[in-house]
Coordinates of C-alpha atoms in Angstrom, one line a residue:
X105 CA -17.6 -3.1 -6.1
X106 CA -14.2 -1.8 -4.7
X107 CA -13.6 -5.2 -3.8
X108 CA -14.2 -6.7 -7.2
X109 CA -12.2 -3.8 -8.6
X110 CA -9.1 -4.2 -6.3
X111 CA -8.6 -8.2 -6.8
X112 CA -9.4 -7.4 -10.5
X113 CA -6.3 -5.0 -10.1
X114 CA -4.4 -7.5 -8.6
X115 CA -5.0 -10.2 -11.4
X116 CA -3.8 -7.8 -14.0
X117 CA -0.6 -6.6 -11.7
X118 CA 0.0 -10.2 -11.9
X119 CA -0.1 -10.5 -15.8
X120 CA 1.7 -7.6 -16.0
X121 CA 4.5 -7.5 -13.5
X122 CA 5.0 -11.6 -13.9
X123 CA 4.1 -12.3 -17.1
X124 CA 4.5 -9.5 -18.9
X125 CA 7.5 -7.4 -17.6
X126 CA 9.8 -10.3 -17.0
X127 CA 9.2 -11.9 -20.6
X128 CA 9.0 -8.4 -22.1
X129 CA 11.8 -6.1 -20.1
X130 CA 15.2 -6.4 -18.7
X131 CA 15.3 -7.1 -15.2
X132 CA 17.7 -3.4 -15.4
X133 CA 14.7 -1.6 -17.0
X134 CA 12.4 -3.2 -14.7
X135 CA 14.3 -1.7 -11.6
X136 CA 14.9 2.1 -13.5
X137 CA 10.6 2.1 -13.8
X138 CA 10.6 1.1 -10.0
X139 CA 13.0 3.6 -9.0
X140 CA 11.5 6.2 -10.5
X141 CA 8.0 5.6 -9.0
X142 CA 9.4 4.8 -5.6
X143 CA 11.2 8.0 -5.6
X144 CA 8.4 10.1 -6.2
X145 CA 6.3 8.1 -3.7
X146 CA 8.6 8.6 -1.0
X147 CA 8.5 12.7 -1.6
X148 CA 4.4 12.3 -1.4
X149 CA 4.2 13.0 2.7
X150 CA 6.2 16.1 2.3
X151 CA 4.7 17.2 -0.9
X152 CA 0.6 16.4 0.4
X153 CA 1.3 18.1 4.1
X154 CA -0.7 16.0 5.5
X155 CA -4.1 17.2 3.4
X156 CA -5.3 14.0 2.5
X157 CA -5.1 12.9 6.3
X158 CA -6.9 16.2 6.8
X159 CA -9.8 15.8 4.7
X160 CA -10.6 12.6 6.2
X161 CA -11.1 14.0 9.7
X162 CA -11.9 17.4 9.5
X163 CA -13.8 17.7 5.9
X164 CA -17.4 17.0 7.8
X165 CA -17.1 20.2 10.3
X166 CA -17.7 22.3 7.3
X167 CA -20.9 23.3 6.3
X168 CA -22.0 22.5 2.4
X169 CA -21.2 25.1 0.0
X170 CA -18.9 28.0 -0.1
X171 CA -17.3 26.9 3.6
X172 CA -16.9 23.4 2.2
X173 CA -15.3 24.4 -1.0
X174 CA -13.2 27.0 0.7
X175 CA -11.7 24.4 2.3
X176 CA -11.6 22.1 -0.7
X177 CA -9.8 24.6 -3.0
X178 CA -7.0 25.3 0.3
X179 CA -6.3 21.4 0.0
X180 CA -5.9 21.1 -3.3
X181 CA -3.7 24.5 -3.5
X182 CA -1.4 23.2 -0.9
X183 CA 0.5 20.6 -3.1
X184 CA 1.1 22.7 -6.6
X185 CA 3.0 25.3 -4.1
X186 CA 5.0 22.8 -2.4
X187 CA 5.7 20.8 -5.5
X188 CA 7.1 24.3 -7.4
X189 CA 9.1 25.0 -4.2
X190 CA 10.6 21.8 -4.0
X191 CA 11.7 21.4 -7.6
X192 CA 13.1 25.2 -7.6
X193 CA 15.2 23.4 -4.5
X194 CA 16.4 20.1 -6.6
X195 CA 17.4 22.2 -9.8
X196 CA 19.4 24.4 -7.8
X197 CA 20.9 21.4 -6.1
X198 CA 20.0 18.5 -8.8
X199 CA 24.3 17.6 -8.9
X200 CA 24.7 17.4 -5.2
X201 CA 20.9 15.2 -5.2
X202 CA 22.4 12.9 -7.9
X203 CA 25.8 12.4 -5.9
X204 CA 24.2 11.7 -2.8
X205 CA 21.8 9.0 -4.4
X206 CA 24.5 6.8 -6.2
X207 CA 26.7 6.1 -9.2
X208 CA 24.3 4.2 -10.8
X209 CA 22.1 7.0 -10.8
X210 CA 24.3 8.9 -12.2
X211 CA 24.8 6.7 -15.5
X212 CA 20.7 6.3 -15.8
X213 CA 19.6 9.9 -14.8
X214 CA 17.9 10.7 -17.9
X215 CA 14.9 9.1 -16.5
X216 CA 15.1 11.1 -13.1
X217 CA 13.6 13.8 -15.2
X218 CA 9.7 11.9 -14.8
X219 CA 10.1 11.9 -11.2
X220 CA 8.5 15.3 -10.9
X221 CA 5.4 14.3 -13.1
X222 CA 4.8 11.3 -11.4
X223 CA 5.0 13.4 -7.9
X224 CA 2.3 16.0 -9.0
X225 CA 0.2 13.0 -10.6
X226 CA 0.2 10.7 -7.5
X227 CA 0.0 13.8 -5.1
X228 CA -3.2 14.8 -6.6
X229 CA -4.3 11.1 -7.2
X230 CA -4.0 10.4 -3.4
X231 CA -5.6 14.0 -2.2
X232 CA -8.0 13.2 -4.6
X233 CA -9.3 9.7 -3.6
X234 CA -8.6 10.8 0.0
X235 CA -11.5 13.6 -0.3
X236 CA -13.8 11.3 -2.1
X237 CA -13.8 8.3 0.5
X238 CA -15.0 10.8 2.7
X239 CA -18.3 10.8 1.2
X240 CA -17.9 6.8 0.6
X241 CA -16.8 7.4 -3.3
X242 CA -14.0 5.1 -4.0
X243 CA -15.1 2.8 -6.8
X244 CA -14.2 5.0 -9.8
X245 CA -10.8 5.8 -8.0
X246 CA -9.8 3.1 -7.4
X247 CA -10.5 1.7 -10.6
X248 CA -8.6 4.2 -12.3
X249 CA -5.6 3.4 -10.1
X250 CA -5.9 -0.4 -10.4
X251 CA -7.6 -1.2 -13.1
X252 CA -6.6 2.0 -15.9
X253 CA -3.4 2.4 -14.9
X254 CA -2.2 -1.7 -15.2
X255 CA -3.8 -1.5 -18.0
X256 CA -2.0 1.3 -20.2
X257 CA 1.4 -0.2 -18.9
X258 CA 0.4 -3.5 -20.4
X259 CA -0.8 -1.7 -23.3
X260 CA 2.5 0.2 -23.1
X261 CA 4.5 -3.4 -22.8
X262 CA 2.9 -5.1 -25.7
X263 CA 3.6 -1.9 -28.1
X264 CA 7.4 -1.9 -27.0
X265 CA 7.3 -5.6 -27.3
X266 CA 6.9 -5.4 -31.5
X267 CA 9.7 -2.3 -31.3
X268 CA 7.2 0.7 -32.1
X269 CA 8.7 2.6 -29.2
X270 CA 12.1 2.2 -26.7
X271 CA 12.1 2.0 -23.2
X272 CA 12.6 6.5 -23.1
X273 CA 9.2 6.8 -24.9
X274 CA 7.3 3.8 -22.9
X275 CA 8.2 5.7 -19.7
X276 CA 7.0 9.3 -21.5
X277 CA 3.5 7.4 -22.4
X278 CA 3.0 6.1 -19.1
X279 CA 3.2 9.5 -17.3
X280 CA 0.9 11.0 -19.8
X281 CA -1.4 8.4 -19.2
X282 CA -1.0 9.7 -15.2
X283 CA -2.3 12.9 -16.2
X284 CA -4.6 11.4 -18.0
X285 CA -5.9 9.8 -15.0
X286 CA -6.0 12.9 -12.6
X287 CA -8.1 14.5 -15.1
X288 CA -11.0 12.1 -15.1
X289 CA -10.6 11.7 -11.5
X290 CA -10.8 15.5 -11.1
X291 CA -13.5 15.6 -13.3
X292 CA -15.4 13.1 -11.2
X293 CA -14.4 14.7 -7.9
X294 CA -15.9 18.3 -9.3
X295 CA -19.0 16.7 -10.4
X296 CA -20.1 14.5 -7.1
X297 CA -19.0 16.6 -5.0
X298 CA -20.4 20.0 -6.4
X299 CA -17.2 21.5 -6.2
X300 CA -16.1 24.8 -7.3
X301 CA -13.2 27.0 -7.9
X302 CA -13.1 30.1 -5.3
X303 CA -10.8 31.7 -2.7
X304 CA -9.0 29.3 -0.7
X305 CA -10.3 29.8 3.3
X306 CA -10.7 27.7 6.4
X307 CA -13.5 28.5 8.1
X308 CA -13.2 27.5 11.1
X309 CA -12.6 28.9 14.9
X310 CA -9.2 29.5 16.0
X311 CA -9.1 26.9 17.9
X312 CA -10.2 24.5 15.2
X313 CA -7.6 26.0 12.6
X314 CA -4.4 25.4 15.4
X315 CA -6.3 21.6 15.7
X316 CA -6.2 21.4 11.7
X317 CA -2.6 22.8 11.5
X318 CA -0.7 20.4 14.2
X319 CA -3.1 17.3 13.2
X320 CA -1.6 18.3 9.1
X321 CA 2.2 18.6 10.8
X322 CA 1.9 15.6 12.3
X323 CA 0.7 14.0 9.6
X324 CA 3.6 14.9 7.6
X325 CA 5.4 12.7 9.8
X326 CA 3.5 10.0 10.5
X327 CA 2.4 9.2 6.6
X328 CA 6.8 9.9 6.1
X329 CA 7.5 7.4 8.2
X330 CA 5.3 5.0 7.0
X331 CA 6.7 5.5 3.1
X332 CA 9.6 5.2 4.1
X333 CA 9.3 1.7 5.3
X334 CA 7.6 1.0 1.9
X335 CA 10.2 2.9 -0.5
X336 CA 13.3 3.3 1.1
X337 CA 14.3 0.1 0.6
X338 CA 15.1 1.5 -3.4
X339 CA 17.2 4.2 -2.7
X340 CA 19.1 2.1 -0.1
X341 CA 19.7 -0.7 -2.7
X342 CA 20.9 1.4 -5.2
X343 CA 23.3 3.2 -3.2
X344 CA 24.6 0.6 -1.2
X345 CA 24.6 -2.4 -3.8
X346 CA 24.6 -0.4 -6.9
X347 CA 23.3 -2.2 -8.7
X348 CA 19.2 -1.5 -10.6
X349 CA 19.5 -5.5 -12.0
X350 CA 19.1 -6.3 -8.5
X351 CA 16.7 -3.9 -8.1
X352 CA 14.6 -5.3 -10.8
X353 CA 15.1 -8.7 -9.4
X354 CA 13.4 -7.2 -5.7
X355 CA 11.1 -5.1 -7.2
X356 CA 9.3 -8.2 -8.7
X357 CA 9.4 -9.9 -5.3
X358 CA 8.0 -7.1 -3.5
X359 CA 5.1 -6.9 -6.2
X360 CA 4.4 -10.5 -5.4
X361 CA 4.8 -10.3 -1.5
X362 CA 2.6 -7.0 -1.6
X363 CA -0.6 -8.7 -2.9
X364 CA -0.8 -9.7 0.8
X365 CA -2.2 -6.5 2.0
X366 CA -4.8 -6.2 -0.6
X367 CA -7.4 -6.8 2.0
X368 CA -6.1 -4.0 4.5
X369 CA -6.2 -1.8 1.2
X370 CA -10.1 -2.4 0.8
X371 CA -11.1 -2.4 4.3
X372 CA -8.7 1.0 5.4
X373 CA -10.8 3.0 2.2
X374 CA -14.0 2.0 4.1
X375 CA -13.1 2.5 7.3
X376 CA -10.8 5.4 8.1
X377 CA -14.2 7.7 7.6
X378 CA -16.7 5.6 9.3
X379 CA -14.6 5.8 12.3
X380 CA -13.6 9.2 12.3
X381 CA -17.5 9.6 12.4
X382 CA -17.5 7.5 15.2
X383 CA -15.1 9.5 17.3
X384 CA -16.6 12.6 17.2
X385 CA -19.8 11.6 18.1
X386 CA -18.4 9.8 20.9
X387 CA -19.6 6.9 19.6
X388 CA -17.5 4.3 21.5
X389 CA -19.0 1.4 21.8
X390 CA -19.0 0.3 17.9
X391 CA -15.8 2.2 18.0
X392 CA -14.2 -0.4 19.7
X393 CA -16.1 -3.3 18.1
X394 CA -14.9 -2.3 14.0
X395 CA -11.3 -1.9 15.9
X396 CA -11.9 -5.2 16.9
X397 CA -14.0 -7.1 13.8
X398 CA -11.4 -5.5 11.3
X399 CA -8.4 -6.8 12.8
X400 CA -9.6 -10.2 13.5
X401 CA -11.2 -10.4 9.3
X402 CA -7.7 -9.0 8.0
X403 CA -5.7 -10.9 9.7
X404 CA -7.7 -14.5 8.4
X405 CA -7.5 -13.2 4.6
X406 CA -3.7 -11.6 5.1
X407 CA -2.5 -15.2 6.5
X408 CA -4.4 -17.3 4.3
X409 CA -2.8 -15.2 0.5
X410 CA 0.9 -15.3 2.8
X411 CA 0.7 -19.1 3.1
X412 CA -0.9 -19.6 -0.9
X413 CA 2.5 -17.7 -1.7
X414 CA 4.9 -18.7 -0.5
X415 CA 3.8 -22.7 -0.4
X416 CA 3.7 -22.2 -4.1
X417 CA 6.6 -20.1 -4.7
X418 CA 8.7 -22.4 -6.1
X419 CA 6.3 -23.6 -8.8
X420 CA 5.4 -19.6 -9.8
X421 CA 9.1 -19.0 -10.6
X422 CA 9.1 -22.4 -12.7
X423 CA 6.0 -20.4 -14.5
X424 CA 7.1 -16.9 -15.0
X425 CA 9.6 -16.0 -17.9
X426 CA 13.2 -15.9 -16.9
X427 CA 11.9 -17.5 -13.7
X428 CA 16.0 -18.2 -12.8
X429 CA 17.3 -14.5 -13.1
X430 CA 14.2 -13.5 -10.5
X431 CA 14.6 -16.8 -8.2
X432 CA 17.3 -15.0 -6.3
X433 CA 14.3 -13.0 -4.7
X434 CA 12.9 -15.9 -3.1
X435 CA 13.6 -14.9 0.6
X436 CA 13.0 -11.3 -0.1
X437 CA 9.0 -12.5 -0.8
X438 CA 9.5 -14.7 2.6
X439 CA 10.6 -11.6 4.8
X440 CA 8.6 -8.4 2.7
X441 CA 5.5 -11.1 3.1
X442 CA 5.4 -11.4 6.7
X443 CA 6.3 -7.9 7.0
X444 CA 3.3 -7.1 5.4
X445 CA 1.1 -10.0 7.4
X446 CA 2.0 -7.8 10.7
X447 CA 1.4 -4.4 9.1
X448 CA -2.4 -5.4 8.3
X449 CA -2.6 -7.7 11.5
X450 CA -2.2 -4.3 13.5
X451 CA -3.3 -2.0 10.5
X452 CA -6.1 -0.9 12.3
X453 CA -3.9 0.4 15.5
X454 CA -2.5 2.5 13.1
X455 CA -6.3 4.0 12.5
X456 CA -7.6 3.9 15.8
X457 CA -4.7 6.0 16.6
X458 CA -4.8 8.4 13.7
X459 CA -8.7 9.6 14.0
X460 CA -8.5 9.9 18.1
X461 CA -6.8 12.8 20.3
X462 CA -3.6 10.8 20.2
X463 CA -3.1 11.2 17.1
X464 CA 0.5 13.0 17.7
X465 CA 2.2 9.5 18.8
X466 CA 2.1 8.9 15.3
X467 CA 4.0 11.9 14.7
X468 CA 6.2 11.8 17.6
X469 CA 7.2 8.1 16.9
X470 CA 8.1 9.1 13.3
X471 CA 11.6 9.8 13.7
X472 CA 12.4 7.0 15.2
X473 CA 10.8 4.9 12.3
X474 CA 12.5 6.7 10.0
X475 CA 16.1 6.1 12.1
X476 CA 15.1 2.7 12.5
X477 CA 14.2 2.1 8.6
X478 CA 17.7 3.8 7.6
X479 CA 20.1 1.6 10.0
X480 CA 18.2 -1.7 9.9
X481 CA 18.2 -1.5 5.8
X482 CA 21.9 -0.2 5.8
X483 CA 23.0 -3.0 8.4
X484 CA 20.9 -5.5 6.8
X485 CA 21.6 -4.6 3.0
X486 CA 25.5 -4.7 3.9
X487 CA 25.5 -8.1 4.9
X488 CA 22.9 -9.8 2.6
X489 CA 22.3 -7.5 -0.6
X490 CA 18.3 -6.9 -1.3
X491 CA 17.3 -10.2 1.1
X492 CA 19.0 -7.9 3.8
X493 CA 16.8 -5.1 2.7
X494 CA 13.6 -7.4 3.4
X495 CA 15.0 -8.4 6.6
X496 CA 15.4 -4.9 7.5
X497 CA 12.0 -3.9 6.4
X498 CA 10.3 -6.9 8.5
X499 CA 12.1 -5.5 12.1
X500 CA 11.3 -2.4 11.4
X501 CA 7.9 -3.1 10.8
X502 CA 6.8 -5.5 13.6
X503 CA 9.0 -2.6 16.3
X504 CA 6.7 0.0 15.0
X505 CA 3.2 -1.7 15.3
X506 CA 4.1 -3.2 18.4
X507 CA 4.8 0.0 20.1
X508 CA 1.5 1.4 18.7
X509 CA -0.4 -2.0 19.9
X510 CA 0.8 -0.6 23.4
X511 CA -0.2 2.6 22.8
X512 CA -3.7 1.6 22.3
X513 CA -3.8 -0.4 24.9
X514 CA -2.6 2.0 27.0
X515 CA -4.2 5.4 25.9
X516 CA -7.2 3.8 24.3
X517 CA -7.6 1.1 26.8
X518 CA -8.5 -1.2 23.6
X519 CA -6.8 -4.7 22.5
X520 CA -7.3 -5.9 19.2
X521 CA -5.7 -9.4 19.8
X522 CA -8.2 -12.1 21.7
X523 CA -8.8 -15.2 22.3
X524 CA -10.1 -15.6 18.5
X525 CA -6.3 -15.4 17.3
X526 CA -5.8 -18.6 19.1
X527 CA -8.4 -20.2 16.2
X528 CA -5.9 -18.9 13.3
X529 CA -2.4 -19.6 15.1
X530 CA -3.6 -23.3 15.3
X531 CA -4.7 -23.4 12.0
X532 CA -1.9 -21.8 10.1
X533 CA 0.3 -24.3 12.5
X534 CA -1.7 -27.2 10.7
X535 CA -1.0 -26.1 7.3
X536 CA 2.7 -25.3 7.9
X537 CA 3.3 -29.1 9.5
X538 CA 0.5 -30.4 6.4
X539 CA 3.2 -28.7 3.9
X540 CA 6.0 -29.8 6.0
X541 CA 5.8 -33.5 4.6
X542 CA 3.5 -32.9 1.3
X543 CA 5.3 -34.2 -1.6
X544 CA 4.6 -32.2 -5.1
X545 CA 1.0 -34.0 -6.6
X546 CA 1.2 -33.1 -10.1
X547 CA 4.2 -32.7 -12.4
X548 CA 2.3 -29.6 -14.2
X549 CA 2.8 -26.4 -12.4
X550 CA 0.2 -24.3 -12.8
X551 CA -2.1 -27.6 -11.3
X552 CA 0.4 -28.2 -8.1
X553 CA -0.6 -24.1 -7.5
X554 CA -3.9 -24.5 -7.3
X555 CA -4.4 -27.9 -5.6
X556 CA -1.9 -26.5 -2.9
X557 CA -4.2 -23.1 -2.7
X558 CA -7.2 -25.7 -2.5
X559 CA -5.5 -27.3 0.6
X560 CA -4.4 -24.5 2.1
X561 CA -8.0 -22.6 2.1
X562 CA -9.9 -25.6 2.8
X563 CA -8.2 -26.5 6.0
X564 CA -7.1 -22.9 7.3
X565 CA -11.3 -21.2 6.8
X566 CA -12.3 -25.0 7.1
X567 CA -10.6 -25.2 10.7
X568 CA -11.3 -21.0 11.7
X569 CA -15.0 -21.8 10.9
X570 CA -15.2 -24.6 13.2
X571 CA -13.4 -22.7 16.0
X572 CA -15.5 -19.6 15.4
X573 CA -12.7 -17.0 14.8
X574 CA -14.4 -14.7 12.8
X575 CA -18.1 -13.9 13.3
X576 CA -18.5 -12.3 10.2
X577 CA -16.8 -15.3 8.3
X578 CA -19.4 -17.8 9.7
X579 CA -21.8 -15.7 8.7
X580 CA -20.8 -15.3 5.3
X581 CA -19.9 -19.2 4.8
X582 CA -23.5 -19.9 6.2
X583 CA -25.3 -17.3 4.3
X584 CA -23.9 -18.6 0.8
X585 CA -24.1 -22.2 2.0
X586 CA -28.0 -21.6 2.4
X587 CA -28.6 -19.7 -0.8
X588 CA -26.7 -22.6 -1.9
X589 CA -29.2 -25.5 -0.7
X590 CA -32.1 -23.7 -1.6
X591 CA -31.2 -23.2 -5.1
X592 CA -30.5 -27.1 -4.8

């Protein structure tokens, strides 16, 4: 179901960022919305303290009833006081904040004023869905964030589209409808998991509460460092190119490049719990074989949407309204796509690492993330505007993971690459010299898209099937292929 729901969420992110946004909005209003969200996205680490990481790995200790909603209630305290400290902390400092992020914020800082909403509404969204894959409940969630969500801003476009509201008001509606949202959710949360309003307390021995407390500082960092690779990127542009048409223009080729990691999103909600599970029961062996079957599945399914986007990505911008003004964001999709093709091939380093005893290299290696994000994007974004901010984005995330694939080789004594990856470099290799000398089939578009997706998926699963790269693939491909014959 959270399958069907996520690539369901995708399909309307499509109609609505492609189809609808670019026919319907300036490419400038396009990149205000996206800097508004990004900047409350990037506060999210500091503002959650680490308590969605927390109730992943920790929530099972407690005993049900008043120990585990003790604990519940501290969670969900945590973020209203850090939010009301923080935004004491901007107002008393909002002109210095405004100088420091740009002139052009400066002319379109009206808007800033929803970045404080949205930072309550996604902090509680993501503690929220956090505490309820813990118990394997991530279908309503998620559809709520996919599925309600897309559709309200679509809803949103069509009414600004026949001039019933301006661009202020559309923004006003879609944080209400973010509220909106956390209330079901919370509603949903209190009712599955029986919980109830008393005295925040962590019951647990000292020893357990000094565990909780460095795992939640850590996490701080760690989760920091790994929005800032995602987010950054839109204060840095701003700033440094000044310029939220451009903005617009990369926003739209991120949205399109991120569709790659759908399939870490799915599998990472599944999981992050099982395998915390796992660890404290010291249960290695399967441990180490989801480690390994995750990476190997992610990496097939992350390769395989990479190469169906970007070998159609000239006829998508001959499809999508005011294809030419968001053409200029070609190489951004190129570079952000295989940045995101490395971050799910070694997603599940990132895991492995997070819900074991070595959990603080993720906080100790933060820093140097973050340093790293900064100087590559401002290096990067000097030289070639927002393609330089995609190039920056890609070194910075293939330095990180590979340091963390040593680290798990090395503390965990585990390797997630094998001899299986050769099966999918040899196959992607096939496609990229097929598409090498394919000449364009059909003069319609929307038909060269889907024969080249057609060709791409037949020979790249066609050829890892036949050199048995994924276990679970085969198993799948055969399973259907039998239902298939005996329906025949």
């Amino acid at each position: 179901s959270t399958s069907i729901i996520n690539y369901l969420g995708v399909l309307l992110g499509v109609v609505n960022v492609l189809w609808l946004q670019t026919a319907i909005i300036s490419e400038l209003q396009i990149g205000i919305l996206n800097y508004v969200v990004d900047i409350s996205i990037i506060l999210l680490p500091l503002i959650l303290f680490g308590t969605s990481g927390v109730s992943a790995r920790f929530i099972h200790i407690f005993k049900e009833g008043n120990e585990k909603n003790g604990f519940l209630n501290l969670l969900l305290l945590l973020p209203i006081v850090i939010i009301s400290l923080v935004f004491i902390i901007c107002v008393f400092f909002q002109n210095e904040i405004i100088t420091f992020l740009g002139k052009e914020v400066v002319e379109y800082k009206k808007y800033l004023v929803y970045i404080f909403p949205l930072l309550f509404t996604n902090a509680y969204q993501f503690l929220l869905e956090a505490i309820l894959a813990t118990k394997s409940l991530t279908v309503f969630s998620t559809f709520l964030k996919y599925i309600f969500r897309r559709l309200v801003l679509i809803g949103l476009l069509i009414i600004f589209h026949y001039n019933l509201i301006d661009f202020y008001q559309l923004l006003s509606l879609y944080v209400l409808a973010h509220f909106l949202e956390i209330f079901m959710l919370f509603i949903f949360f209190k009712n599955q998991l029986k919980f109830k309003f008393c005295l925040p307390k962590l019951a647990a021995t000292p020893e357990k509460k000094k565990e909780i407390i460095m795992y939640a500082l850590f996490l701080i960092l760690t989760t920091g460092g790994v929005f800032m690779i995602g987010k950054i990127d839109t204060i840095m542009i701003s700033s440094i190119v000044g310029d939220f048409k451009q903005l617009g223009v990369y926003a739209v080729a991120f949205f399109i490049a991120s569709i790659i990691e759908v399939p870490k999103r799915i599998v990472h909600q599944l999981v992050i719990p099982i395998m915390s599970v796992m660890v404290t029961e010291n249960r290695n062996k399967e441990f180490v074989e989801m480690f390994q079957q995750t990476g190997i599945n992610m990496a097939i399914f992350s390769i395989l949407i990479f190469m169906n986007v970007w070998y159609s990505i000239d006829e998508l911008f001959l499809l999508i309204p005011n294809g030419d003004i968001y053409r200029s964001g070609k190489w951004v999709i190129f570079f952000i796509g295989l940045s995101k093709v490395i971050d799910v091939v070694f997603g599940t380093t990132d895991i492995a690492i997070n819900v074991t005893k070595h959990y603080k290299w993720n906080g100790i290696l933060a820093p140097f993330l973050i340093f790293l994000t900064f100087f590559t994007n401002y290096l990067f974004i000097h030289y070639y505007g927002i393609v330089g901010a995609a190039i920056g984005t890609l070194v910075t995330v293939f330095t990180y993971f590979f340091i963390k694939y040593i680290i798990v080789i090395i503390k965990l004594r585990m390797n997630l690459l094998s001899k299986k990856y050769i099966g999918i470099v040899l196959t992607s290799l096939l496609v990229m010299f097929i598409f090498m000398l394919k000449p364009n089939i059909f003069d319609n578009h929307f038909l060269e898209i889907v024969s080249n997706s057609i060709l791409i998926t037949f020979i790249f699963i066609g050829g890892n099937y036949l050199l048995k790269s994924s276990k679970e693939m085969n198993q799948l491909i055969d399973n259907s292929w039998n239902k298939y014959i005996r329906k025949t």
